[in-house]
CSV table of C-alpha atoms and ligand atoms in Angstrom, one decimal:
chain,number,residue,atom,x,y,z
C,18,MET,CA,7.4,-40.5,-20.1
C,19,LEU,CA,8.8,-41.2,-17.0
C,20,THR,CA,11.9,-39.0,-16.2
C,21,SER,CA,14.7,-39.4,-13.4
C,22,SER,CA,13.4,-35.9,-11.8
C,23,GLY,CA,10.9,-33.2,-11.9
C,24,GLN,CA,13.6,-31.0,-13.1
C,25,ALA,CA,14.4,-33.5,-16.1
C,26,ALA,CA,10.8,-33.0,-16.9
C,27,THR,CA,10.4,-29.9,-17.1
C,28,PHE,CA,13.7,-29.4,-19.3
C,29,PHE,CA,12.6,-32.0,-21.9
C,30,SER,CA,9.2,-30.7,-22.1
C,31,VAL,CA,10.5,-27.4,-23.2
C,32,PHE,CA,13.7,-28.3,-24.6
C,33,ASN,CA,11.8,-30.8,-26.9
C,34,LEU,CA,10.0,-27.8,-28.8
C,35,ALA,CA,12.5,-24.7,-28.3
C,36,GLY,CA,16.1,-24.4,-29.0
C,37,ALA,CA,18.6,-21.6,-29.6
C,38,GLY,CA,17.2,-18.4,-31.0
C,39,ASP,CA,13.6,-19.3,-30.0
C,40,HIS,CA,11.5,-17.7,-27.1
C,41,VAL,CA,9.1,-19.2,-24.6
C,42,ILE,CA,6.5,-17.7,-22.2
C,43,SER,CA,6.0,-18.8,-18.5
C,44,SER,CA,4.0,-18.0,-15.9
C,45,SER,CA,6.3,-15.7,-13.4
C,46,THR,CA,4.9,-17.8,-10.6
C,47,ILE,CA,6.4,-21.1,-10.9
C,48,TYR,CA,8.4,-23.6,-8.9
C,49,GLY,CA,11.9,-21.6,-8.1
C,50,GLY,CA,13.9,-24.6,-9.7
C,51,SER,CA,11.9,-24.2,-12.6
C,52,TYR,CA,12.4,-20.6,-12.8
C,53,ASN,CA,15.9,-20.9,-12.4
C,54,LEU,CA,15.8,-23.5,-15.2
C,55,PHE,CA,14.3,-21.3,-17.5
C,56,ASN,CA,15.9,-18.0,-16.3
C,57,VAL,CA,19.4,-19.1,-15.9
C,58,THR,CA,20.4,-22.5,-17.6
C,59,MET,CA,18.1,-22.7,-20.4
C,60,ARG,CA,18.8,-18.7,-21.2
C,61,ARG,CA,22.5,-20.1,-21.5
C,62,MET,CA,21.5,-22.3,-24.2
C,63,GLY,CA,20.2,-19.4,-26.2
C,64,ILE,CA,16.3,-19.5,-25.4
C,65,ASP,CA,14.7,-16.4,-24.5
C,66,PHE,CA,12.0,-16.2,-21.8
C,67,THR,CA,9.0,-13.7,-20.9
C,68,PHE,CA,7.6,-14.4,-17.6
C,69,VAL,CA,4.0,-13.2,-17.4
C,70,ASP,CA,1.7,-12.7,-13.9
C,71,PRO,CA,-0.5,-15.2,-14.2
C,72,ASP,CA,-3.1,-12.7,-13.6
C,73,CYS,CA,-1.6,-10.1,-16.4
C,74,SER,CA,-4.4,-8.5,-18.6
C,75,ASP,CA,-5.4,-9.9,-22.2
C,76,GLU,CA,-3.2,-7.3,-23.9
C,77,GLU,CA,0.2,-8.0,-21.3
C,78,LEU,CA,-0.5,-11.6,-22.5
C,79,GLU,CA,-0.8,-11.1,-26.0
C,80,ALA,CA,2.1,-8.5,-25.8
C,81,ALA,CA,4.7,-11.4,-24.7
C,82,PHE,CA,4.3,-13.4,-28.1
C,83,LYS,CA,6.9,-13.1,-30.4
C,84,PRO,CA,7.3,-14.6,-33.8
C,85,ASN,CA,9.5,-17.4,-32.3
C,86,THR,CA,7.7,-18.3,-29.8
C,87,LYS,CA,7.5,-21.9,-29.1
C,88,CYS,CA,5.3,-22.8,-26.1
C,89,VAL,CA,3.7,-21.4,-23.0
C,90,PHE,CA,4.2,-22.9,-19.4
C,91,GLY,CA,2.5,-22.7,-16.2
C,92,GLU,CA,1.7,-24.3,-13.1
C,93,THR,CA,-1.7,-25.4,-11.6
C,94,LEU,CA,-0.9,-24.7,-8.5
C,95,ALA,CA,2.3,-22.6,-8.1
C,96,ASN,CA,4.7,-23.6,-5.6
C,97,PRO,CA,4.7,-22.2,-2.6
C,98,ALA,CA,2.6,-19.0,-3.7
C,99,LEU,CA,-0.5,-21.8,-4.2
C,100,ILE,CA,-1.9,-19.4,-7.1
C,101,VAL,CA,-4.3,-21.0,-9.4
C,102,PHE,CA,-3.5,-20.5,-13.1
C,103,ASP,CA,-6.0,-19.9,-15.4
C,104,ILE,CA,-5.6,-23.0,-18.0
C,105,GLU,CA,-8.4,-22.0,-20.0
C,106,ARG,CA,-7.3,-18.9,-20.8
C,107,PHE,CA,-3.6,-19.3,-21.4
C,108,ALA,CA,-4.5,-22.3,-23.5
C,109,LYS,CA,-6.7,-20.4,-25.8
C,110,ALA,CA,-4.0,-17.7,-25.7
C,111,ALA,CA,-1.6,-20.3,-26.5
C,112,HIS,CA,-3.6,-21.8,-29.6
C,113,ALA,CA,-4.1,-18.5,-31.0
C,114,HIS,CA,-0.5,-17.8,-31.7
C,115,GLY,CA,-0.1,-21.8,-33.0
C,116,VAL,CA,2.0,-23.1,-30.1
C,117,PRO,CA,1.2,-25.4,-27.3
C,118,LEU,CA,0.2,-25.0,-23.4
C,119,ILE,CA,2.4,-27.2,-21.1
C,120,ILE,CA,1.2,-27.4,-17.5
C,121,ASP,CA,3.2,-28.4,-14.5
C,122,ASN,CA,0.4,-30.4,-12.6
C,123,THR,CA,2.3,-31.7,-9.9
C,124,PHE,CA,0.8,-30.0,-6.7
C,125,ALA,CA,-3.0,-30.8,-7.9
C,126,THR,CA,-2.1,-34.0,-9.2
C,127,PRO,CA,-4.3,-35.7,-12.0
C,128,ILE,CA,-7.0,-36.5,-9.2
C,129,ASN,CA,-7.6,-33.4,-8.9
C,130,CYS,CA,-7.0,-31.0,-11.9
C,131,ARG,CA,-7.2,-32.4,-15.5
C,132,PRO,CA,-5.3,-30.2,-17.6
C,133,ILE,CA,-5.7,-31.6,-20.8
C,134,GLU,CA,-9.4,-31.0,-20.2
C,135,TRP,CA,-9.3,-27.2,-19.9
C,136,GLY,CA,-7.1,-27.1,-23.2
C,137,ALA,CA,-3.3,-28.0,-21.9
C,138,ASP,CA,-1.5,-30.2,-24.5
C,139,ILE,CA,1.6,-31.4,-22.5
C,140,VAL,CA,1.1,-31.8,-19.0
C,141,THR,CA,4.3,-32.4,-16.5
C,142,HIS,CA,4.9,-33.9,-12.8
C,143,SER,CA,7.2,-34.0,-10.4
C,144,THR,CA,6.3,-37.7,-9.2
C,145,THR,CA,8.9,-37.2,-6.0
C,146,LYS,CA,5.8,-35.3,-4.5
C,147,TYR,CA,2.2,-36.9,-4.3
C,148,LEU,CA,2.5,-39.3,-7.0
C,149,ASP,CA,4.7,-41.2,-5.4
C,150,GLY,CA,3.7,-39.7,-1.9
C,151,HIS,CA,5.8,-41.4,0.8
C,152,ASP,CA,9.2,-39.8,0.3
C,153,ALA,CA,10.7,-42.8,-1.5
C,154,THR,CA,11.8,-41.7,-5.0
C,155,VAL,CA,12.8,-39.1,-7.1
C,156,GLY,CA,11.1,-38.6,-10.4
C,157,GLY,CA,9.0,-36.9,-12.9
C,158,CYS,CA,7.1,-37.7,-15.8
C,159,ILE,CA,5.9,-36.2,-19.2
C,160,VAL,CA,2.2,-36.7,-20.4
C,161,ASP,CA,1.6,-35.5,-24.1
C,162,SER,CA,-2.4,-35.1,-25.1
C,163,GLY,CA,-2.0,-36.1,-28.5
C,164,LYS,CA,-4.2,-33.4,-29.7
C,165,PHE,CA,-1.4,-30.8,-30.8
C,166,ASP,CA,-1.5,-30.3,-34.7
C,167,TRP,CA,2.4,-29.9,-35.2
C,168,MET,CA,2.1,-30.2,-39.2
C,169,ALA,CA,-0.3,-27.5,-38.9
C,170,HIS,CA,2.2,-25.1,-37.5
C,171,ALA,CA,5.1,-27.2,-39.5
C,172,ASP,CA,7.4,-24.2,-39.9
C,173,LYS,CA,7.7,-23.6,-36.1
C,174,PHE,CA,8.3,-27.0,-35.1
C,175,PRO,CA,11.0,-28.0,-37.7
C,176,GLY,CA,12.3,-30.8,-34.7
C,177,LEU,CA,9.0,-32.6,-35.3
C,178,THR,CA,7.9,-31.8,-38.9
C,179,THR,CA,11.2,-32.2,-40.6
C,180,PRO,CA,13.5,-35.3,-40.6
C,181,ASP,CA,15.9,-36.1,-37.7
C,182,GLU,CA,19.1,-37.0,-39.3
C,183,SER,CA,20.5,-38.3,-36.3
C,184,TYR,CA,17.3,-40.8,-35.8
C,185,HIS,CA,17.0,-42.8,-39.2
C,186,GLY,CA,16.0,-39.6,-41.1
C,187,ILE,CA,12.5,-39.7,-39.4
C,188,THR,CA,10.3,-37.1,-39.6
C,189,TYR,CA,8.4,-37.9,-35.9
C,190,ALA,CA,5.0,-36.0,-36.8
C,191,GLU,CA,4.5,-38.2,-40.3
C,192,LYS,CA,5.7,-41.4,-38.7
C,193,PHE,CA,4.3,-41.5,-35.6
C,194,GLY,CA,1.2,-39.1,-36.0
C,195,LEU,CA,-0.4,-36.8,-33.4
C,196,GLU,CA,-0.6,-39.1,-30.8
C,197,GLY,CA,3.2,-40.3,-30.8
C,198,ALA,CA,5.3,-37.6,-32.3
C,199,PHE,CA,6.2,-35.3,-29.3
C,200,ILE,CA,7.0,-38.3,-26.7
C,201,THR,CA,8.9,-40.3,-29.4
C,202,LYS,CA,11.1,-37.3,-30.1
C,203,ALA,CA,11.6,-36.6,-26.7
C,204,THR,CA,12.6,-40.4,-26.2
C,205,ALA,CA,14.8,-41.1,-28.9
C,206,GLN,CA,16.3,-37.9,-29.2
C,207,LEU,CA,16.7,-36.1,-25.8
C,208,MET,CA,16.7,-39.1,-23.4
C,209,ARG,CA,19.1,-41.1,-25.5
C,210,ASP,CA,21.3,-38.0,-25.3
C,211,LEU,CA,20.7,-36.6,-22.1
C,212,GLY,CA,19.8,-39.6,-20.0
C,213,SER,CA,17.7,-38.9,-17.2
C,214,ILE,CA,15.9,-42.2,-17.7
C,215,GLN,CA,13.9,-43.3,-14.5
C,216,ALA,CA,15.6,-45.8,-12.7
C,217,PRO,CA,13.1,-49.2,-12.9
C,218,MET,CA,13.1,-49.6,-8.9
C,219,ASN,CA,11.8,-45.9,-8.7
C,220,ALA,CA,9.1,-46.8,-11.4
C,221,TYR,CA,8.2,-49.7,-9.2
C,222,PHE,CA,8.2,-47.7,-6.1
C,223,LEU,CA,6.3,-45.0,-8.0
C,224,ASN,CA,3.7,-47.3,-9.2
C,225,LEU,CA,3.3,-48.5,-6.0
C,226,GLY,CA,2.4,-44.7,-4.7
C,227,ILE,CA,0.0,-44.4,-7.7
C,228,GLU,CA,-2.1,-47.4,-6.6
C,229,SER,CA,-3.1,-45.2,-3.4
C,230,LEU,CA,-3.0,-41.6,-4.8
C,231,ALA,CA,-6.9,-41.2,-5.2
C,232,VAL,CA,-7.4,-42.4,-1.3
C,233,ARG,CA,-4.4,-39.8,-0.2
C,234,MET,CA,-5.5,-36.8,-2.5
C,235,GLN,CA,-9.0,-37.0,-0.8
C,236,ARG,CA,-7.4,-37.2,2.6
C,237,HIS,CA,-4.7,-34.6,2.4
C,238,CYS,CA,-7.3,-32.1,1.4
C,239,GLU,CA,-10.1,-32.9,3.5
C,240,ASN,CA,-6.9,-32.6,6.3
C,241,GLY,CA,-5.6,-29.5,4.5
C,242,GLN,CA,-9.1,-27.6,4.7
C,243,LYS,CA,-9.4,-28.6,8.2
C,244,VAL,CA,-6.1,-26.9,9.0
C,245,ALA,CA,-6.3,-23.7,7.2
C,246,GLU,CA,-9.6,-23.4,8.7
C,247,PHE,CA,-8.3,-24.1,12.3
C,248,LEU,CA,-5.5,-21.6,11.3
C,249,GLU,CA,-7.8,-18.8,10.2
C,250,ASN,CA,-9.4,-18.3,13.4
C,251,HIS,CA,-6.5,-19.0,15.7
C,252,LYS,CA,-5.4,-15.8,17.5
C,253,ASN,CA,-1.5,-16.4,16.8
C,254,VAL,CA,-2.0,-16.6,12.9
C,255,THR,CA,-2.2,-13.5,11.0
C,256,TRP,CA,-2.6,-14.8,7.8
C,257,VAL,CA,-3.5,-18.2,5.8
C,258,ASN,CA,-3.0,-18.7,2.1
C,259,TYR,CA,-4.8,-21.9,1.1
C,260,PRO,CA,-7.1,-21.9,-2.2
C,261,GLY,CA,-9.9,-24.0,-0.5
C,262,LEU,CA,-10.7,-20.9,2.2
C,263,LYS,CA,-13.8,-18.8,0.6
C,264,SER,CA,-11.5,-15.7,2.1
C,265,ASN,CA,-8.9,-16.5,-0.7
C,266,LYS,CA,-8.3,-14.5,-3.9
C,267,TYR,CA,-8.3,-18.0,-5.7
C,268,TYR,CA,-11.3,-19.6,-4.5
C,269,GLU,CA,-13.5,-19.3,-7.2
C,270,ARG,CA,-11.0,-20.3,-9.7
C,271,ALA,CA,-10.1,-23.5,-7.8
C,272,GLN,CA,-13.9,-24.5,-7.6
C,273,LYS,CA,-13.7,-24.2,-11.4
C,274,TYR,CA,-10.5,-26.3,-11.8
C,275,MET,CA,-10.1,-28.5,-8.6
C,276,PRO,CA,-13.9,-28.6,-7.5
C,277,ASP,CA,-12.8,-31.8,-5.0
C,278,GLY,CA,-10.3,-29.8,-3.5
C,279,THR,CA,-6.6,-28.6,-4.1
C,280,CYS,CA,-3.5,-30.2,-2.3
C,281,GLY,CA,-2.5,-30.2,1.2
C,282,VAL,CA,0.1,-27.4,0.9
C,283,VAL,CA,-1.1,-24.3,3.4
C,284,SER,CA,0.9,-21.4,4.2
C,285,PHE,CA,0.6,-19.0,7.0
C,286,GLY,CA,2.0,-16.2,9.3
C,287,VAL,CA,2.3,-16.4,12.9
C,288,LYS,CA,1.9,-13.4,15.0
C,289,GLY,CA,5.6,-12.3,16.5
C,290,GLY,CA,7.6,-12.8,13.0
C,291,ARG,CA,10.9,-14.4,12.8
C,292,LYS,CA,11.4,-15.1,16.5
C,293,ALA,CA,7.9,-16.5,17.1
C,294,ALA,CA,7.7,-18.4,13.8
C,295,GLU,CA,11.3,-20.3,14.9
C,296,GLU,CA,9.7,-20.9,18.7
C,297,PHE,CA,6.5,-22.5,17.0
C,298,MET,CA,9.0,-24.8,15.1
C,299,LYS,CA,10.4,-25.9,18.0
C,300,HIS,CA,7.5,-27.3,19.7
C,301,LEU,CA,5.9,-29.1,16.7
C,302,LYS,CA,6.0,-33.0,17.6
C,303,ILE,CA,4.3,-34.4,14.5
C,304,ALA,CA,5.0,-32.6,11.6
C,305,MET,CA,8.5,-33.5,10.0
C,306,ILE,CA,10.9,-30.2,9.6
C,307,ALA,CA,11.7,-30.6,5.9
C,308,THR,CA,12.0,-28.8,2.6
C,309,HIS,CA,10.2,-31.7,0.9
C,310,VAL,CA,6.5,-31.5,0.7
C,311,ALA,CA,3.3,-33.4,-0.7
C,312,ASP,CA,4.1,-36.2,1.5
C,313,ALA,CA,2.1,-38.7,3.2
C,314,HIS,CA,3.5,-37.5,6.6
C,315,THR,CA,3.0,-33.8,7.7
C,316,CYS,CA,6.2,-31.7,6.7
C,317,VAL,CA,6.6,-28.3,7.6
C,318,LEU,CA,9.3,-25.3,6.8
C,319,HIS,CA,10.1,-22.0,7.9
C,320,PRO,CA,12.3,-20.6,5.0
C,321,ALA,CA,13.8,-17.6,7.5
C,322,SER,CA,15.2,-20.0,9.5
C,323,SER,CA,16.1,-22.5,7.3
C,324,THR,CA,16.6,-22.6,3.5
C,325,HIS,CA,16.5,-18.4,3.6
C,326,ARG,CA,18.3,-18.1,7.0
C,327,GLN,CA,21.0,-15.6,5.3
C,328,MET,CA,18.7,-13.0,4.3
C,329,THR,CA,17.5,-10.2,6.0
C,330,ASP,CA,13.4,-9.6,7.1
C,331,GLU,CA,13.7,-6.8,4.6
C,332,GLU,CA,14.9,-9.3,1.9
C,333,LEU,CA,12.5,-11.9,2.8
C,334,ILE,CA,9.6,-9.4,2.4
C,335,ALA,CA,10.9,-8.4,-0.9
C,336,ALA,CA,11.2,-12.1,-2.1
C,337,GLY,CA,7.5,-13.0,-1.1
C,338,VAL,CA,8.8,-15.2,2.0
C,339,GLY,CA,7.9,-12.9,4.8
C,340,PRO,CA,9.9,-13.7,7.9
C,341,ASP,CA,6.6,-15.1,9.7
C,342,LEU,CA,6.0,-17.7,6.9
C,343,ILE,CA,5.2,-21.3,7.8
C,344,ARG,CA,4.8,-23.5,5.0
C,345,LEU,CA,3.2,-26.5,6.1
C,346,SER,CA,2.5,-29.8,3.7
C,347,VAL,CA,-0.6,-31.2,5.6
C,348,GLY,CA,-0.3,-35.1,5.4
C,349,ILE,CA,-2.6,-38.0,6.0
C,350,GLU,CA,-2.1,-38.6,9.7
C,351,SER,CA,-5.4,-38.6,12.0
C,352,ILE,CA,-6.9,-34.5,11.8
C,353,ASP,CA,-7.0,-34.6,15.5
C,354,ASP,CA,-2.9,-35.4,15.8
C,355,ILE,CA,-1.9,-32.7,13.5
C,356,LEU,CA,-4.8,-29.9,15.2
C,357,GLU,CA,-3.2,-30.9,18.7
C,358,ASP,CA,0.4,-30.8,17.4
C,359,LEU,CA,-0.3,-27.1,15.7
C,360,ALA,CA,-2.5,-25.9,18.8
C,361,GLN,CA,0.1,-27.0,21.3
C,362,ALA,CA,3.0,-25.1,19.3
C,363,LEU,CA,1.0,-21.9,18.7
C,364,ARG,CA,0.5,-22.0,22.6
C,365,SER,CA,4.3,-22.0,23.0
C,366,ILE,CA,4.0,-18.2,21.3
C,367,ASP,CA,1.3,-16.7,23.6
Z,7,PLP,C1,5.6,-27.9,-8.9
Z,7,PLP,C2,7.3,-28.6,-9.1
Z,7,PLP,N1,7.5,-28.7,-10.3
Z,7,PLP,C3,8.8,-29.5,-10.2
Z,7,PLP,C4,9.7,-29.7,-9.3
Z,7,PLP,C5,10.8,-30.5,-9.6
Z,7,PLP,O1,10.8,-31.7,-9.2
Z,7,PLP,P1,11.8,-32.9,-8.5
Z,7,PLP,O2,12.3,-32.4,-7.4
Z,7,PLP,O3,11.3,-34.1,-8.8
Z,7,PLP,O4,13.3,-32.5,-9.4
Z,7,PLP,C6,8.9,-29.4,-8.1
Z,7,PLP,C7,10.2,-29.8,-6.8
Z,7,PLP,O5,9.8,-29.0,-5.9
Z,7,PLP,C8,7.6,-29.0,-7.9
Z,7,PLP,O6,7.3,-28.8,-6.8
């Protein structure tokens, strides 16, 4: 099911299962917009959320479940922390409690990770990112595996297992079965009432983007890996976060879930903190300064001088976005050009 944005896909995927009085477990390292949607807006709608560290112990995860828990939510590759989510482990825990696992697979894309094969029941994407890949549209998508047995947990999901008087008195799980119930309810009920449909022209552009997704992702990953290795060895770079680096905490897990590569997003710190990072940004010639990521064109952001510029260095560190942090979304340009651009901008802070 296509939606008008990734935010709409995230919202519909959870709201299709949980309403006022229900509870949802989410990984704490998810995209900031999703976190706010859950923690502020959906709380206002009466839905309770428990955020768990994706690397929490089994006991901590177990303790997060409540009798009214309706689903578990996580992000394959967290934006921007690039934490690799242990899909298989969370799927097992969710299923043991009779609820589905929803995975936001935006950064990995279906080319690099297939969450349903690891036990996820529902997958969402912001198609605004790699799926479109050309800055052309905003969009989202929900994919239902069709595997979750709603009737086996009928008491938990009355919206799917009892008649919907607003839609011909149909019981979605009976009428449409495992494969059709979730998406039919989301379309017939949520999209009917709330809109957020994907505009036809956007769907057309998205389709064009998807046709080259496999080729683009291969190049994003090759370029991302080379950039991460280059930065790791540069004297003006203090740290690099990229799950494709052997030194990365999530390297092994990334190899399990994304053996062909993760994505093109790399974050790193420059020597000299906020001032040096600002100087570095000024000298970039190819990388486009933008909050957007996952695009064919290399995009770069220094949160401390843009999206987070109102915060002090101390506040930035507490928020996990240090003053030296640069987020680079490596594009599909020639790797020689990208590296030369980074090299000359790094020389400016010698
Ligand atoms: C992982 C992830 N999920 C969802 C979204 C929201 O998508 P959209 O901007 O299409 O609403 C984003 C946007 O940055 C994202 O990075």
